[in-house]
Amino acid sequence: MSGLPKIDSNESEKQPIMDGTDTLTGLSHLEIVPAPEASWADAEAVANRYGLPLVSRSIRSIDTEVLSQISPEFPSRFGVVPLDRTSEGWFFATVDPTRVGLLDDLEALLDAPVHLSIAPEEWFQKAMDQVVGNRQMLREVSEDMQLHLVRETDEGEELLSLEGLGNDRSPIIRLVDSTLMDAFNKRASDIHIESSSEGVLIKYRVDGVLFRASEPLDMRFQDQVISRIKVMSELDISERRIPQDGRFKVRLGQQDIDFRVSIMPSIFGEDAVIRILDKQHLTDQFHGLSLEALGIHDREKERVRRSIREPYGMILVTGPTGSGKTTTLYAALSEIDREQEKIITIEDPVEYQVPGVVQIPVNEAKGLTFARGLRSILRHDPDKIMVGEIRDSETAQIAIQSALTGHLVLTTVHANNVFDVLGRFLHMGIEAHQFVSSLNCVLAQRLIRILCPHCKEPYLPPVDLLQESNIPRQKVENTAVYRAKGCAECHRLGYHGRHAIVEMLVLNDHLRDLIRSRAGTRELKLAARSAGTVFLRDAAEEKWLAGETTLEEINRVTFADKGEENK
């Protein structure tokens, strides 16, 4: 993980790096992806030509402690990656041993012998990307970018240095601070700290997918890491048997970042999940947020626009947690004239700060729930209302009454597809006739990762993958489809950013009659398709055939079609 400090300084365990033993593991190292065999063969030819050793194949990471001992500009300036420092001098990897003059300068600047080994091109490029990125982050931290904890008091906000909460030499403090910074820089939405038989695993969720940010941390540090997070969140550090939820705010330069913390006991100890809420970034995003920015098909964009121009009724957006439901509602609000219409939202929490909109944050500790807030909103003469989420029957009933009495209500509910929404409301005790009379449309949504434009490569999917995906081979024979590769621009993930795919059910009289008569799902789906609904799987396939994503990705977020029906 780039930027993470070394937490075990026992130098006696360290062995010389050139003996072929891979000792560069742990949280204090930058991971390197292995190079292909052909690249090793090319590097070996160069090494033989110049009589230099070849980098050991077992080296998979760069020691950040060694990296910290040289000037930040040395790797780029001299075309070398630092491997180790011993009593014999400095050991570097390079792909170009002919730069003798520059290397003489490097030896003079370091005042120590310099030993070179030859690395494969792909190995070296990955190492250089990691080294340069790591040093860039360290420079940003040093330039007045330290993290400060913000505590809210009765007198206002109190700014605390994170280091001030404990010994500033503590490696655990540096580890947690660096993890927060590193996750933020990598666009992570969540940090997962998991206890396992391997040790403590630190993972980031980027674009909806988890990946390991480092090698496992020794389990003896588990309690200290969790305790540090509890202290920052003002949780009970002595309680380890029940779940705890908290939050803290960090100031980075002039930017405030909110973190929501969930602590959960497991069989190996306590685990933590930290949600990163960068409100300033989200608010900045809102100024460019529109239905176009979501990446949904033009067909659905026009149908959404027609729906939000209705004078009253309910627009429901559904999907699992993290599927972008609230963002879609805000994109819809951005298309409404906020000067001529009164728009009020009630949310938990308020994610975007929108000019011209009255936004109310839920505060259950003070008694301000969705239901109570919604009742008050109706007395505030609104034209359009956004309810962050319908969680209970009371909120659902008030929202439906609002939609039936001349307000346009935009809201979200957790369900898998547009038809599961109907069951959710009926399960809450809502009368079917009342519900369908208020409902204008339902959007079921998923977020699908988009291929990195810098490294995506065309290919023909294998037959077994097409069969598993229930896609005929003829469908791709004359179409360019792509797969993820990975490069420095996308942190070797192969994807960068996400687009929304939606299935949209616009209610008409026929569909309302079918719902009131409790028609079966198959009949509802046939009627919806006839009314213009494009199901999630079809929308995902459109993205794939357009070269925007991969077949593996659409299989991850949607079910393969089975006969006539879509799931």
Coordinates of C-alpha atoms in Angstrom, one line a residue:
M1 CA 0.0 0.0 0.0
S2 CA 1.6 3.3 -1.0
G3 CA 2.4 5.6 1.8
L4 CA 1.9 3.2 4.7
P5 CA 4.7 3.4 7.3
K6 CA 6.7 0.4 8.5
I7 CA 5.4 -0.8 11.8
D8 CA 8.1 -3.4 12.7
S9 CA 11.6 -1.9 12.7
N10 CA 13.5 -5.1 13.7
E11 CA 16.4 -4.7 11.3
S12 CA 17.9 -8.0 12.4
E13 CA 15.2 -9.9 10.5
K14 CA 16.1 -8.2 7.2
Q15 CA 18.2 -10.2 4.7
P16 CA 20.2 -8.8 1.7
I17 CA 17.8 -8.5 -1.2
M18 CA 20.1 -9.8 -4.0
D19 CA 20.4 -13.3 -2.6
G20 CA 17.1 -14.3 -4.2
T21 CA 15.1 -14.4 -1.0
D22 CA 11.9 -12.4 -1.0
T23 CA 11.9 -10.5 2.3
L24 CA 10.0 -7.5 1.0
T25 CA 6.5 -8.3 2.4
G26 CA 4.1 -6.6 4.8
L27 CA 2.5 -3.2 5.1
S28 CA 5.8 -1.3 4.6
H29 CA 6.1 -2.3 0.9
L30 CA 4.8 -1.3 -2.5
E31 CA 3.4 -4.3 -4.4
I32 CA 4.6 -5.1 -7.9
V33 CA 2.7 -7.3 -10.4
P34 CA 4.8 -10.1 -11.8
A35 CA 6.1 -9.6 -15.4
P36 CA 5.3 -12.0 -18.2
E37 CA 7.8 -14.7 -19.2
A38 CA 8.8 -13.0 -22.5
S39 CA 9.8 -9.9 -20.6
W40 CA 12.0 -11.9 -18.3
A41 CA 13.8 -13.4 -21.3
D42 CA 14.5 -10.0 -22.8
A43 CA 15.8 -8.7 -19.5
E44 CA 18.1 -11.7 -19.1
A45 CA 19.5 -11.1 -22.5
V46 CA 20.4 -7.5 -21.5
A47 CA 21.9 -8.7 -18.2
N48 CA 24.1 -11.2 -20.0
R49 CA 25.2 -8.5 -22.5
Y50 CA 26.4 -6.2 -19.8
G51 CA 27.5 -8.7 -17.3
L52 CA 25.0 -7.6 -14.7
P53 CA 22.7 -9.7 -12.4
L54 CA 19.0 -10.1 -13.1
V55 CA 16.5 -9.0 -10.6
S56 CA 15.3 -11.9 -8.6
R57 CA 11.9 -13.2 -9.7
S58 CA 10.9 -13.5 -6.1
I59 CA 10.9 -9.8 -5.5
R60 CA 7.3 -8.6 -5.6
S61 CA 7.5 -5.4 -3.7
I62 CA 9.6 -2.3 -2.9
D63 CA 10.5 -1.4 0.7
T64 CA 9.1 2.0 1.5
E65 CA 11.7 2.5 4.3
V66 CA 14.5 2.1 1.7
L67 CA 12.6 4.5 -0.6
S68 CA 12.4 7.1 2.1
Q69 CA 16.2 7.3 2.4
I70 CA 16.7 8.8 -1.1
S71 CA 15.7 12.0 -2.7
P72 CA 12.2 11.9 -4.3
E73 CA 13.5 12.9 -7.7
F74 CA 16.2 10.2 -7.9
P75 CA 14.1 7.4 -9.5
S76 CA 12.8 9.5 -12.4
R77 CA 16.1 11.4 -12.8
F78 CA 18.3 8.4 -13.0
G79 CA 15.9 5.7 -14.2
V80 CA 16.4 3.4 -11.3
V81 CA 14.2 1.8 -8.6
P82 CA 15.8 1.4 -5.1
L83 CA 15.8 -2.2 -3.9
D84 CA 18.0 -2.3 -0.8
R85 CA 20.8 -0.6 1.2
T86 CA 23.4 -2.8 3.0
S87 CA 26.9 -2.4 4.2
E88 CA 28.0 -3.1 0.6
G89 CA 26.2 0.0 -0.7
W90 CA 23.0 0.7 -2.6
F91 CA 21.2 -1.8 -4.8
F92 CA 19.1 -0.5 -7.7
A93 CA 17.0 -2.0 -10.6
T94 CA 17.1 -0.5 -14.0
V95 CA 16.3 -1.3 -17.6
D96 CA 19.0 0.9 -19.2
P97 CA 22.5 0.2 -17.8
T98 CA 24.1 2.5 -20.5
R99 CA 23.5 5.7 -18.6
V100 CA 27.0 5.5 -17.0
G101 CA 27.5 9.2 -16.5
L102 CA 24.2 9.6 -14.6
L103 CA 24.9 6.6 -12.5
D104 CA 28.3 8.0 -11.6
D105 CA 26.5 11.1 -10.4
L106 CA 24.1 9.0 -8.4
E107 CA 27.0 7.2 -6.7
A108 CA 28.6 10.5 -5.8
L109 CA 25.3 12.0 -4.4
L110 CA 24.7 8.9 -2.3
D111 CA 28.4 8.7 -1.2
A112 CA 28.2 4.9 -1.4
P113 CA 28.8 2.2 -4.0
V114 CA 25.9 1.6 -6.4
H115 CA 25.1 -1.9 -7.6
L116 CA 22.8 -2.4 -10.6
S117 CA 20.6 -5.3 -11.6
I118 CA 18.5 -5.6 -14.8
A119 CA 14.7 -5.7 -14.5
P120 CA 12.0 -6.7 -17.1
E121 CA 10.3 -3.7 -18.7
E122 CA 6.8 -4.4 -17.3
W123 CA 8.2 -5.1 -13.8
F124 CA 10.3 -1.9 -13.9
Q125 CA 7.4 0.2 -15.1
K126 CA 5.0 -1.0 -12.4
A127 CA 7.7 -0.4 -9.8
M128 CA 8.3 3.1 -11.1
D129 CA 4.6 3.9 -11.1
Q130 CA 4.4 2.8 -7.5
V131 CA 7.5 4.6 -6.4
V132 CA 6.6 7.9 -8.1
G133 CA 3.0 7.7 -6.8
N134 CA 4.2 7.0 -3.3
R135 CA 6.6 9.9 -3.2
Q136 CA 4.0 12.3 -4.7
M137 CA 1.6 11.4 -1.9
L138 CA 4.3 12.0 0.7
R139 CA 5.1 15.4 -0.8
E140 CA 1.4 16.4 -0.6
V141 CA 1.3 15.4 3.0
S142 CA 4.4 17.5 3.8
E143 CA 2.9 20.5 2.0
D144 CA 0.4 21.4 4.8
M145 CA -1.7 18.4 3.9
Q146 CA -1.6 16.7 7.3
L147 CA -4.9 15.2 8.6
H148 CA -6.6 16.9 11.5
L149 CA -9.6 15.5 13.4
V150 CA -12.5 17.9 13.7
R151 CA -14.6 17.6 16.9
E152 CA -18.0 19.3 17.1
T153 CA -18.6 21.0 20.5
D154 CA -21.3 23.3 21.9
E155 CA -19.0 26.2 21.1
G156 CA -18.4 25.1 17.5
E157 CA -15.8 23.0 15.8
E158 CA -12.5 22.1 17.6
L159 CA -9.5 21.2 15.4
L160 CA -7.3 18.5 16.7
S161 CA -4.1 17.1 15.2
L162 CA -4.5 13.4 14.8
E163 CA -1.0 13.0 16.2
G164 CA -2.1 14.9 19.2
L165 CA -4.4 12.1 20.3
G166 CA -1.4 9.9 21.2
N167 CA 2.3 9.4 20.8
D168 CA 3.2 11.0 17.5
R169 CA 5.9 8.3 17.1
S170 CA 3.3 5.5 17.4
P171 CA 3.4 3.4 14.2
I172 CA -0.3 2.5 14.7
I173 CA -1.2 6.2 14.4
R174 CA 0.9 6.6 11.3
L175 CA -0.6 3.4 9.9
V176 CA -4.3 4.5 10.4
D177 CA -3.6 8.1 9.1
S178 CA -1.8 6.8 6.0
T179 CA -4.5 4.3 5.3
L180 CA -7.2 7.1 5.4
M181 CA -5.0 9.2 3.1
D182 CA -4.2 6.4 0.7
A183 CA -7.8 5.3 0.4
F184 CA -8.9 8.8 -0.2
N185 CA -6.3 9.3 -3.0
K186 CA -7.4 6.0 -4.6
R187 CA -11.1 7.1 -4.8
A188 CA -12.2 4.4 -2.3
S189 CA -15.7 4.6 -1.0
D190 CA -15.0 2.3 1.9
I191 CA -12.1 0.9 3.9
H192 CA -12.5 -2.6 5.3
I193 CA -10.3 -3.8 8.1
E194 CA -10.8 -7.5 8.6
S195 CA -9.4 -10.0 11.1
S196 CA -8.6 -13.4 9.7
S197 CA -6.4 -16.5 10.1
E198 CA -3.9 -14.7 7.7
G199 CA -3.7 -11.6 9.9
V200 CA -5.4 -8.2 9.6
L201 CA -6.5 -7.5 6.0
I202 CA -6.9 -3.9 4.8
K203 CA -9.1 -3.6 1.7
Y204 CA -10.5 -0.7 -0.3
R205 CA -13.8 -0.6 -2.2
V206 CA -13.2 1.3 -5.5
D207 CA -16.0 1.5 -8.0
G208 CA -18.0 -0.9 -6.0
V209 CA -15.4 -3.7 -5.9
L210 CA -13.1 -4.7 -3.0
F211 CA -9.4 -5.3 -3.5
R212 CA -6.5 -5.8 -1.0
A213 CA -4.6 -2.7 -0.3
S214 CA -1.6 -4.5 1.3
E215 CA -0.2 -7.7 2.5
P216 CA -1.8 -9.0 5.8
L217 CA -0.8 -7.2 9.0
D218 CA 0.3 -9.2 11.9
M219 CA -2.6 -10.0 14.3
R220 CA -0.8 -8.6 17.3
F221 CA -1.6 -5.1 15.9
Q222 CA -5.3 -5.8 15.4
D223 CA -6.5 -4.5 18.8
Q224 CA -4.4 -1.4 18.5
V225 CA -5.7 -0.5 15.1
I226 CA -9.3 -1.0 16.1
S227 CA -8.8 1.0 19.3
R228 CA -7.3 3.8 17.4
I229 CA -10.3 4.0 15.1
K230 CA -12.6 3.8 18.2
V231 CA -10.8 6.7 19.8
M232 CA -11.2 8.9 16.7
S233 CA -14.9 7.9 16.5
E234 CA -15.5 8.5 20.3
L235 CA -16.6 4.9 20.8
D236 CA -16.1 2.7 23.9
I237 CA -12.7 1.0 23.5
S238 CA -13.4 -1.4 26.4
E239 CA -16.5 -2.9 24.7
R240 CA -15.5 -5.6 22.3
R241 CA -18.6 -7.9 22.3
I242 CA -21.3 -5.9 20.6
P243 CA -21.4 -3.8 17.4
Q244 CA -20.7 -0.1 17.6
D245 CA -21.3 2.7 15.1
G246 CA -19.7 6.1 15.1
R247 CA -18.4 8.8 12.9
F248 CA -15.6 11.4 12.7
K249 CA -14.5 14.3 10.5
V250 CA -11.1 14.9 9.2
R251 CA -9.7 18.2 7.7
L252 CA -7.2 17.8 4.9
G253 CA -5.9 21.2 3.9
Q254 CA -9.1 23.2 3.4
Q255 CA -11.3 20.2 2.8
D256 CA -13.5 18.4 5.3
I257 CA -14.0 14.7 4.9
D258 CA -16.6 12.7 6.9
F259 CA -16.0 9.1 7.9
R260 CA -18.7 6.7 9.1
V261 CA -17.5 3.8 11.2
S262 CA -19.0 0.4 11.9
I263 CA -17.3 -1.9 14.4
M264 CA -18.4 -5.5 14.4
P265 CA -17.1 -8.5 16.5
S266 CA -16.0 -11.6 14.6
I267 CA -14.4 -14.9 15.5
F268 CA -10.9 -13.5 15.1
G269 CA -11.5 -10.2 16.8
E270 CA -13.2 -6.9 15.9
D271 CA -13.6 -5.8 12.2
A272 CA -14.2 -2.2 11.0
V273 CA -15.7 -0.7 8.0
I274 CA -15.1 3.0 7.3
R275 CA -17.3 4.8 4.8
I276 CA -15.7 7.8 3.2
L277 CA -18.0 10.7 2.6
D278 CA -16.2 13.5 0.8
K279 CA -19.0 16.1 0.8
Q280 CA -17.0 18.8 -0.8
H281 CA -16.2 16.5 -3.7
L282 CA -19.8 15.5 -4.0
T283 CA -21.0 19.1 -3.9
D284 CA -18.5 20.0 -6.6
Q285 CA -19.7 17.0 -8.6
F286 CA -23.3 18.2 -8.4
H287 CA -22.5 21.3 -10.4
G288 CA -21.7 19.0 -13.3
L289 CA -24.3 16.4 -12.4
S290 CA -27.0 15.7 -14.9
L291 CA -28.8 12.7 -16.4
E292 CA -26.1 12.7 -19.1
A293 CA -23.3 12.4 -16.5
L294 CA -24.9 9.2 -15.2
G295 CA -24.2 7.4 -18.4
I296 CA -27.6 5.9 -18.8
H297 CA -29.1 5.3 -22.2
D298 CA -30.8 8.2 -24.1
R299 CA -34.0 6.2 -24.1
E300 CA -34.3 6.2 -20.3
K301 CA -33.1 9.8 -20.0
E302 CA -36.0 11.1 -22.0
R303 CA -38.5 8.9 -20.0
V304 CA -37.1 10.2 -16.7
R305 CA -37.3 13.8 -17.9
R306 CA -41.0 13.3 -18.8
S307 CA -41.6 11.8 -15.4
I308 CA -40.1 14.6 -13.3
R309 CA -42.2 17.2 -15.2
E310 CA -45.4 15.6 -13.9
P311 CA -47.2 17.9 -11.5
Y312 CA -47.8 15.2 -8.8
G313 CA -47.2 11.5 -8.1
M314 CA -44.3 9.3 -7.0
I315 CA -41.0 8.5 -8.6
L316 CA -39.3 5.5 -7.0
V317 CA -35.7 4.5 -7.5
T318 CA -34.7 1.1 -6.2
G319 CA -31.6 -1.0 -6.0
P320 CA -29.1 -2.4 -3.4
T321 CA -27.0 -0.2 -1.1
G322 CA -24.4 1.7 -3.1
S323 CA -26.1 1.5 -6.5
G324 CA -26.3 5.3 -6.9
K325 CA -30.0 5.8 -6.1
T326 CA -29.6 9.1 -4.4
T327 CA -27.2 10.4 -7.1
T328 CA -29.9 9.6 -9.7
L329 CA -32.5 11.6 -7.7
Y330 CA -30.1 14.5 -7.5
A331 CA -29.5 14.3 -11.2
A332 CA -33.2 14.5 -11.8
L333 CA -33.5 17.5 -9.4
S334 CA -30.7 19.3 -11.3
E335 CA -33.1 19.4 -14.3
I336 CA -35.9 21.2 -12.4
D337 CA -36.2 25.0 -12.3
R338 CA -35.3 25.6 -8.7
E339 CA -36.3 29.3 -8.9
Q340 CA -39.9 28.7 -9.8
E341 CA -40.6 25.6 -7.7
K342 CA -40.1 24.9 -4.0
I343 CA -38.0 21.8 -3.5
I344 CA -37.4 20.3 -0.1
T345 CA -35.4 17.2 0.7
I346 CA -35.1 15.1 3.9
E347 CA -32.0 12.8 3.9
D348 CA -29.8 10.7 6.1
P349 CA -27.2 12.1 5.6
V350 CA -27.3 15.1 3.3
E351 CA -24.8 14.0 0.6
Y352 CA -24.9 17.0 -1.8
Q353 CA -25.4 20.6 -0.8
V354 CA -27.6 22.1 -3.5
P355 CA -28.2 25.8 -4.0
G356 CA -31.9 26.7 -4.2
V357 CA -33.0 23.5 -2.3
V358 CA -34.1 23.3 1.3
Q359 CA -32.3 20.2 2.7
I360 CA -33.2 18.7 6.1
P361 CA -30.8 16.1 7.7
V362 CA -32.5 13.3 9.7
N363 CA -31.5 13.4 13.4
E364 CA -33.1 10.4 15.1
A365 CA -31.3 11.2 18.4
K366 CA -33.3 14.4 18.5
G367 CA -36.5 12.8 17.3
L368 CA -36.3 14.0 13.7
T369 CA -37.2 10.9 11.7
F370 CA -38.2 10.6 8.1
A371 CA -41.8 10.4 9.0
R372 CA -41.8 13.4 11.4
G373 CA -39.8 15.5 9.0
L374 CA -42.0 14.7 6.1
R375 CA -45.1 15.8 8.0
S376 CA -43.4 19.1 8.7
I377 CA -42.3 19.5 5.1
L378 CA -46.0 19.3 3.9
R379 CA -46.7 22.4 6.0
H380 CA -43.8 24.3 4.3
D381 CA -45.6 24.7 0.9
P382 CA -43.4 22.5 -1.3
D383 CA -43.9 21.7 -5.0
K384 CA -41.5 18.7 -5.1
I385 CA -40.2 16.6 -2.2
M386 CA -37.3 14.2 -2.1
V387 CA -37.3 11.6 0.7
G388 CA -33.9 9.9 1.0
E389 CA -35.3 6.5 1.8
I390 CA -38.6 4.9 2.7
R391 CA -37.8 2.5 5.6
D392 CA -41.1 2.0 7.3
S393 CA -44.9 1.9 6.8
E394 CA -45.4 5.3 8.4
T395 CA -43.0 7.1 6.0
A396 CA -44.5 5.2 3.1
Q397 CA -48.0 6.2 4.0
I398 CA -47.2 9.9 4.3
A399 CA -45.2 9.8 1.1
I400 CA -48.1 8.3 -0.8
Q401 CA -50.6 10.8 0.7
S402 CA -48.3 13.6 -0.4
A403 CA -48.2 12.2 -3.9
L404 CA -52.0 11.9 -4.0
T405 CA -52.5 15.5 -2.8
G406 CA -50.6 17.5 -5.4
H407 CA -46.9 16.9 -4.7
L408 CA -44.3 15.2 -6.8
V409 CA -42.4 12.9 -4.5
L410 CA -39.0 11.4 -5.4
T411 CA -37.7 8.7 -3.1
T412 CA -35.8 5.4 -2.9
V413 CA -36.5 2.0 -1.5
H414 CA -34.3 -1.1 -1.2
A415 CA -35.5 -3.8 -3.7
N416 CA -33.9 -5.9 -6.4
N417 CA -36.0 -4.9 -9.4
V418 CA -39.1 -2.9 -10.4
F419 CA -41.5 -5.7 -9.4
D420 CA -40.0 -6.4 -6.0
V421 CA -40.9 -2.8 -5.1
L422 CA -44.6 -3.7 -5.3
G423 CA -44.1 -6.5 -2.8
R424 CA -42.1 -4.3 -0.4
F425 CA -44.9 -1.7 -0.2
L426 CA -47.6 -4.3 0.2
H427 CA -45.5 -6.0 2.9
M428 CA -45.5 -2.6 4.7
G429 CA -49.3 -2.8 4.9
I430 CA -49.9 -0.2 2.1
E431 CA -53.2 -0.8 0.2
A432 CA -52.5 -1.7 -3.4
H433 CA -55.1 0.6 -5.0
Q434 CA -53.7 3.6 -3.1
F435 CA -50.1 2.7 -3.9
V436 CA -50.5 2.2 -7.7
S437 CA -52.7 5.4 -7.9
S438 CA -49.8 7.5 -6.6
L439 CA -47.0 5.8 -8.5
N440 CA -45.8 7.4 -11.7
C441 CA -42.7 5.2 -12.4
V442 CA -40.1 2.9 -10.9
L443 CA -36.4 2.8 -11.8
A444 CA -34.3 -0.2 -10.8
Q445 CA -30.7 0.7 -11.0
R446 CA -27.2 -0.8 -10.8
L447 CA -23.7 0.7 -11.3
I448 CA -21.5 -1.0 -13.8
R449 CA -17.7 -0.4 -14.0
I450 CA -16.4 1.3 -17.2
L451 CA -13.2 0.1 -18.8
C452 CA -10.1 2.2 -18.5
P453 CA -9.8 4.0 -21.9
H454 CA -6.0 3.9 -21.6
C455 CA -5.5 0.1 -21.5
K456 CA -8.6 -1.7 -22.6
E457 CA -7.9 -4.3 -25.3
P458 CA -10.1 -6.0 -27.8
Y459 CA -10.6 -9.8 -27.7
L460 CA -13.0 -12.6 -28.6
P461 CA -14.6 -14.0 -25.5
P462 CA -14.1 -17.8 -25.0
V463 CA -17.0 -20.0 -25.9
D464 CA -17.6 -21.3 -22.3
L465 CA -17.9 -17.7 -21.0
L466 CA -20.5 -16.9 -23.7
Q467 CA -22.4 -20.1 -23.0
E468 CA -22.4 -19.3 -19.2
S469 CA -23.6 -15.8 -20.0
N470 CA -26.4 -17.2 -22.4
I471 CA -25.1 -15.1 -25.3
P472 CA -24.9 -16.6 -28.8
R473 CA -21.4 -16.4 -30.4
Q474 CA -22.9 -14.8 -33.5
K475 CA -23.7 -11.8 -31.4
V476 CA -20.0 -10.8 -31.1
E477 CA -18.5 -12.1 -34.3
N478 CA -18.8 -8.7 -36.0
T479 CA -18.6 -6.6 -32.9
A480 CA -15.5 -5.3 -31.1
V481 CA -15.7 -6.2 -27.4
Y482 CA -13.1 -5.5 -24.9
R483 CA -11.5 -6.9 -21.7
A484 CA -9.8 -5.2 -18.8
K485 CA -6.0 -5.1 -18.7
G486 CA -4.7 -2.7 -16.1
C487 CA -2.3 0.3 -16.2
A488 CA -1.0 3.1 -14.0
E489 CA -4.0 5.3 -14.8
C490 CA -6.4 2.8 -13.3
H491 CA -4.2 1.5 -10.5
R492 CA -3.9 -1.8 -12.4
L493 CA -7.6 -2.5 -12.0
G494 CA -8.6 -2.2 -15.7
Y495 CA -11.6 -0.1 -14.9
H496 CA -12.1 3.6 -14.1
G497 CA -15.4 5.0 -13.0
R498 CA -18.9 3.7 -13.2
H499 CA -22.1 4.3 -15.2
A500 CA -25.7 3.6 -14.3
I501 CA -27.8 1.0 -16.0
V502 CA -31.6 1.2 -15.3
E503 CA -34.8 -0.6 -16.0
M504 CA -37.7 1.8 -16.0
L505 CA -41.3 0.9 -15.5
V506 CA -43.7 3.7 -16.4
L507 CA -47.2 2.9 -15.0
N508 CA -50.1 2.9 -17.4
D509 CA -53.7 1.9 -16.9
H510 CA -53.1 -1.7 -18.0
L511 CA -50.2 -2.2 -15.6
R512 CA -52.2 -0.6 -12.8
D513 CA -55.1 -3.0 -13.4
L514 CA -52.7 -6.0 -13.4
I515 CA -51.1 -4.9 -10.1
R516 CA -54.5 -4.3 -8.5
S517 CA -55.6 -7.8 -9.6
R518 CA -52.4 -9.3 -8.1
A519 CA -51.3 -10.6 -11.6
G520 CA -48.3 -12.9 -11.7
T521 CA -44.7 -11.7 -12.3
R522 CA -44.5 -13.2 -15.7
E523 CA -47.6 -11.4 -16.9
L524 CA -46.4 -8.1 -15.4
K525 CA -43.0 -8.5 -17.2
L526 CA -44.7 -9.1 -20.6
A527 CA -46.9 -6.1 -20.1
A528 CA -43.9 -4.0 -19.0
R529 CA -41.8 -5.1 -22.0
S530 CA -44.7 -4.1 -24.3
A531 CA -44.9 -0.7 -22.6
G532 CA -41.2 0.0 -23.4
T533 CA -39.3 -1.3 -20.3
V534 CA -35.8 -2.5 -21.1
F535 CA -34.6 -4.8 -18.4
L536 CA -31.3 -4.6 -16.5
R537 CA -29.6 -7.4 -18.3
D538 CA -30.5 -5.9 -21.7
A539 CA -29.2 -2.5 -20.6
A540 CA -26.0 -4.1 -19.4
E541 CA -25.5 -6.0 -22.7
E542 CA -25.9 -2.7 -24.5
K543 CA -23.0 -1.3 -22.5
W544 CA -20.8 -4.3 -23.3
L545 CA -21.5 -4.4 -27.0
A546 CA -20.8 -0.7 -27.1
G547 CA -17.3 -1.4 -25.8
E548 CA -17.8 0.4 -22.5
T549 CA -17.5 -2.6 -20.1
T550 CA -16.7 -6.3 -20.0
L551 CA -18.8 -9.5 -20.1
E552 CA -17.4 -10.4 -16.7
E553 CA -18.6 -7.1 -15.3
I554 CA -22.2 -7.4 -16.6
N555 CA -22.3 -11.0 -15.2
R556 CA -21.2 -9.6 -11.9
V557 CA -24.1 -7.1 -11.6
T558 CA -26.9 -8.8 -13.5
F559 CA -28.3 -12.3 -14.0
A560 CA -28.0 -14.0 -17.4
D561 CA -31.3 -14.2 -19.2
K562 CA -33.2 -17.3 -18.8
G563 CA -35.8 -17.8 -21.5
E564 CA -38.3 -15.0 -22.0
E565 CA -37.9 -13.4 -18.5
N566 CA -35.3 -11.2 -17.1
K567 CA -34.3 -11.1 -13.5

